Tab-separated table of C-alpha atoms in Angstrom:
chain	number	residue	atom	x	y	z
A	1	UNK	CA	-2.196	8.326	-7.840
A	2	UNK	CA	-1.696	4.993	-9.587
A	3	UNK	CA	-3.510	4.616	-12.867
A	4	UNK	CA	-5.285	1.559	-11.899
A	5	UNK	CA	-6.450	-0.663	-8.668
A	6	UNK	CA	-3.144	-2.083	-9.024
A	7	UNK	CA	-1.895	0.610	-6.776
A	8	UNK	CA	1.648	-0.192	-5.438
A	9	UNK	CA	4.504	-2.736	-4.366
A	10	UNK	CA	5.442	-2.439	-0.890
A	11	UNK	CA	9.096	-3.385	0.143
A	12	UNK	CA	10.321	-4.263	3.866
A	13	UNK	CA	13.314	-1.948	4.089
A	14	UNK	CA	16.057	-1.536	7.221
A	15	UNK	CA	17.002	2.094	6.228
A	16	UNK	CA	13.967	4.148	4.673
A	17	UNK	CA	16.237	7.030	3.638
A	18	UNK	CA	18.689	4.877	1.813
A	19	UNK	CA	15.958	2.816	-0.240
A	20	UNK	CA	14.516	6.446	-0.692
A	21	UNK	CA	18.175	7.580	-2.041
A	22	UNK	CA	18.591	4.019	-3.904
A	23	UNK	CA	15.088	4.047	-5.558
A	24	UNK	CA	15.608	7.628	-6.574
A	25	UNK	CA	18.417	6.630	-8.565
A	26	UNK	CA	16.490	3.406	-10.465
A	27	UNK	CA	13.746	5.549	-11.041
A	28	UNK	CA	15.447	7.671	-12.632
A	29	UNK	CA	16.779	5.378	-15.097
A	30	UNK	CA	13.896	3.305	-15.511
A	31	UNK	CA	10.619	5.579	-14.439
A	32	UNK	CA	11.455	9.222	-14.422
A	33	UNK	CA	7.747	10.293	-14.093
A	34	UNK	CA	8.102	8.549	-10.474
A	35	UNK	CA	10.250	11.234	-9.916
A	36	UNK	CA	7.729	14.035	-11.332
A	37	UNK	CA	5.771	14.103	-7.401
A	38	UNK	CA	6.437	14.990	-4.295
A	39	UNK	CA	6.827	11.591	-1.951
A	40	UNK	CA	4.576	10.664	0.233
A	41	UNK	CA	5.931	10.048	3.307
A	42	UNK	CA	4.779	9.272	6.789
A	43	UNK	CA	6.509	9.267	10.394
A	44	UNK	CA	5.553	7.202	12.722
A	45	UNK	CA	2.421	5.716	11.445
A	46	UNK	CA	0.161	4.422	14.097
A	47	UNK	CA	-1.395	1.366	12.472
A	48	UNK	CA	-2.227	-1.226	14.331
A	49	UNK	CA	0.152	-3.598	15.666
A	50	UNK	CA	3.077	-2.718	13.639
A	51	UNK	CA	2.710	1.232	14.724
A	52	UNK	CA	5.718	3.519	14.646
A	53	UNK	CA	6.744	2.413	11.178
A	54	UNK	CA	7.754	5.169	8.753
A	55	UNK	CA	7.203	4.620	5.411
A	56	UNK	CA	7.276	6.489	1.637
A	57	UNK	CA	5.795	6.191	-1.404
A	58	UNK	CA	7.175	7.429	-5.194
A	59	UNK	CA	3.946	8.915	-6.572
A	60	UNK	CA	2.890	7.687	-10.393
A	61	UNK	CA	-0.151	9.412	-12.302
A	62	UNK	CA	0.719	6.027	-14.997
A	63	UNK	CA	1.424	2.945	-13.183
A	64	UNK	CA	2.137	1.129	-10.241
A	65	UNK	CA	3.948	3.311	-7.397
A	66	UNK	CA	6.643	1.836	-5.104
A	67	UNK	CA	6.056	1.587	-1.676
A	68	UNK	CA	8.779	1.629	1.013
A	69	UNK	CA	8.469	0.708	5.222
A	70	UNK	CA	10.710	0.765	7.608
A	71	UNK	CA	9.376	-0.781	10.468
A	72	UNK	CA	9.363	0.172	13.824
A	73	UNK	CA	11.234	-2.034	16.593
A	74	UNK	CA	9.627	-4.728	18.528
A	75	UNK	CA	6.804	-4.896	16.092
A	76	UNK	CA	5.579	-8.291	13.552
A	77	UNK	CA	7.193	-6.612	11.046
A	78	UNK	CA	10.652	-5.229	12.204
A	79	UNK	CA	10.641	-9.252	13.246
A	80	UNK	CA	10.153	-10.178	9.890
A	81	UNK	CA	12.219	-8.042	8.708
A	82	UNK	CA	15.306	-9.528	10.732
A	83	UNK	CA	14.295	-12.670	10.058
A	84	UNK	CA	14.267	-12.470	6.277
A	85	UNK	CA	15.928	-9.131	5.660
A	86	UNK	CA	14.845	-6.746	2.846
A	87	UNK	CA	11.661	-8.220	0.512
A	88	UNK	CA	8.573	-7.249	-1.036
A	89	UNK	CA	5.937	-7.216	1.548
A	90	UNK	CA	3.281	-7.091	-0.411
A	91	UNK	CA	0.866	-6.059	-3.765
A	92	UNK	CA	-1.999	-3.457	-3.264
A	93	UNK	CA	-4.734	-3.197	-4.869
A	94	UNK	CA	-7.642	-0.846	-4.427
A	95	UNK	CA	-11.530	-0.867	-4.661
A	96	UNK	CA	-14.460	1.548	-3.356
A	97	UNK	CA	-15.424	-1.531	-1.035
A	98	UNK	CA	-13.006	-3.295	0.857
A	99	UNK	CA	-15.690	-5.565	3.106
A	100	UNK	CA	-17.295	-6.535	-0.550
A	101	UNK	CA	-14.571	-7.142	-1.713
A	102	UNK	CA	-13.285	-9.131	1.047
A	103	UNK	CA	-16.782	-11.699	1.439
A	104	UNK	CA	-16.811	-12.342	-2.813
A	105	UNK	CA	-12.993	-13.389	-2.517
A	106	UNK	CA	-13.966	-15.528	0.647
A	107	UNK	CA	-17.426	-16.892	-1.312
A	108	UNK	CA	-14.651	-18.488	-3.627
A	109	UNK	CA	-12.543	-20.018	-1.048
A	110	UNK	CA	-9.447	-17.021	-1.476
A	111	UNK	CA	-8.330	-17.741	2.245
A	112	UNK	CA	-7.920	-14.648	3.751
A	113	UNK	CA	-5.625	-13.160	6.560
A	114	UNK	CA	-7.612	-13.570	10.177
A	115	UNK	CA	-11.134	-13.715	9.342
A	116	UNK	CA	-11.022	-11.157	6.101
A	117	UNK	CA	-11.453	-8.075	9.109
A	118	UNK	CA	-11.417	-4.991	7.890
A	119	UNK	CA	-8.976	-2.677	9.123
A	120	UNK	CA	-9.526	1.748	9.862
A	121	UNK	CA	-6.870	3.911	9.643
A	122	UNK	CA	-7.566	6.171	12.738
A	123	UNK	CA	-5.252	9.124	10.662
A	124	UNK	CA	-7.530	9.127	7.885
A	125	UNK	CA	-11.127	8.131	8.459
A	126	UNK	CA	-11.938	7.178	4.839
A	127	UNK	CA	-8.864	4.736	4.313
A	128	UNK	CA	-10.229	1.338	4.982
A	129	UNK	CA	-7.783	-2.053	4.145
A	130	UNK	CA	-7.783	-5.883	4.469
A	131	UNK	CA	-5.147	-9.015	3.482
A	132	UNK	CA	-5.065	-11.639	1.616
A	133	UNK	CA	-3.233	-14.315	2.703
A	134	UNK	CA	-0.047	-15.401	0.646
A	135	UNK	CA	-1.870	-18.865	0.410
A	136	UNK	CA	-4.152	-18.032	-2.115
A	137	UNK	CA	-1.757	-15.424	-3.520
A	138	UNK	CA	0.835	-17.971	-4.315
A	139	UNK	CA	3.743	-17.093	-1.728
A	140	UNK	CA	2.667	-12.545	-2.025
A	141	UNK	CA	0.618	-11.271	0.773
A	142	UNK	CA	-2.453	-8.897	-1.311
A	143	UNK	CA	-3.231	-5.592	0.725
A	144	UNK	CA	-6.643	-4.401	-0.316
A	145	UNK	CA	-7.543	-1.240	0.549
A	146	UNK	CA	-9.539	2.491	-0.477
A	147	UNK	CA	-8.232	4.399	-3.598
A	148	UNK	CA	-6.191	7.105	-2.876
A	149	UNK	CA	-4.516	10.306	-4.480
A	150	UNK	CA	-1.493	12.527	-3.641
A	151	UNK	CA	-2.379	16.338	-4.369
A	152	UNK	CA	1.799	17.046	-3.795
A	153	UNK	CA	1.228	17.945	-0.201
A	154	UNK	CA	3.026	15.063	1.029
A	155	UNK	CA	-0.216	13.147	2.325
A	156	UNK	CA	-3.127	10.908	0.872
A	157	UNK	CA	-6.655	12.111	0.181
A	158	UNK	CA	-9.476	9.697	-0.475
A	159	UNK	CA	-10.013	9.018	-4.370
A	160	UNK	CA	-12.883	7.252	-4.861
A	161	UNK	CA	-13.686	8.099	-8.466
A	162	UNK	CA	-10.248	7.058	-9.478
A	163	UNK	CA	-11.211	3.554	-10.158
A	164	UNK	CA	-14.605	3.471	-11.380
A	165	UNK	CA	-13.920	2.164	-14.837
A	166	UNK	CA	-12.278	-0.942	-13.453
A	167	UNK	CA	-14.491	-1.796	-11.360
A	168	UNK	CA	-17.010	-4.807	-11.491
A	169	UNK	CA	-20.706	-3.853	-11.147
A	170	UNK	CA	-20.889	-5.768	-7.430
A	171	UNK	CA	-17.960	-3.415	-6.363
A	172	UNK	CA	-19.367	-0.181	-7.518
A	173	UNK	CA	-23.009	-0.785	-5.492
């Protein structure tokens, strides 16, 4: 699990096993303990309106992890994806209360993707996420979404007490 509520960079690739093949390689070089975890990988992810995508992540107990999607065709982001090739998608970061988090970023004027909706992931029942829009984030789109933890089965399992200590006292209630 990442070692903060910075959680991971996502990148927009055409090939997931070639980034996972590419990546493997960097990390090695550059981040070995990335290498120390079973990826976490998922086929055919049904969420929302870019469903079928298959993405992996290289697990990190000590920092950021990196994030890889492949998206599925005919989907926003397989568009994108032509449009602009191969790019970070986005910066996640996690809290125990995504809807909180979501109204004290709109209180300050952070303009927000749709109307700040909260989004379910109908796979796993506790993961809960929301955008912020690249406006705000100066030109990076901000995923925000439920802590999470790999136990080396391949999958992610809710983690709630994994970011306690970073959290602001409004977040934690």
């Amino acid at each position: 699990m990442p070692s903060g509520p910075f959680a991971h960079v996502c990148l927009l690739v055409h090939d997931l096993d070639t980034a996972i093949d590419d990546w493997t390689k960097i990390l090695g070089v550059l981040d070995p303990g990335q290498l120390e975890r079973r990826i976490v990988r998922y086929e055919g992810f049904s969420g929302g309106d870019d469903v079928g995508m298959n993405w992996a992540t290289f697990v990190s107990d000590h920092g950021t992890e990196i994030q890889l999607i492949q998206p599925a065709p005919g989907t926003p982001m397989y568009d994108r994806l032509q449009k602009v090739g191969e790019h970070v998608h986005h910066l996640c970061f996690t809290t125990n209360d995504v809807p909180g988090a979501m109204t004290r970023m709109a209180d300050q004027g952070i303009k927000l993707m749709g109307s700040g909706e909260t989004y379910e992931d109908p796979e796993m029942d506790w993961q809960k996420w929301s955008w912020v829009s690249n406006k705000s984030a100066h030109g990076v789109l901000i995923e925000v979404a439920s802590p999470y933890e790999s136990r080396d089965d391949g999958q992610w399992h809710h983690a709630p007490d994994s970011i306690r200590k970073w959290e602001t006292p409004e977040a934690a209630e």
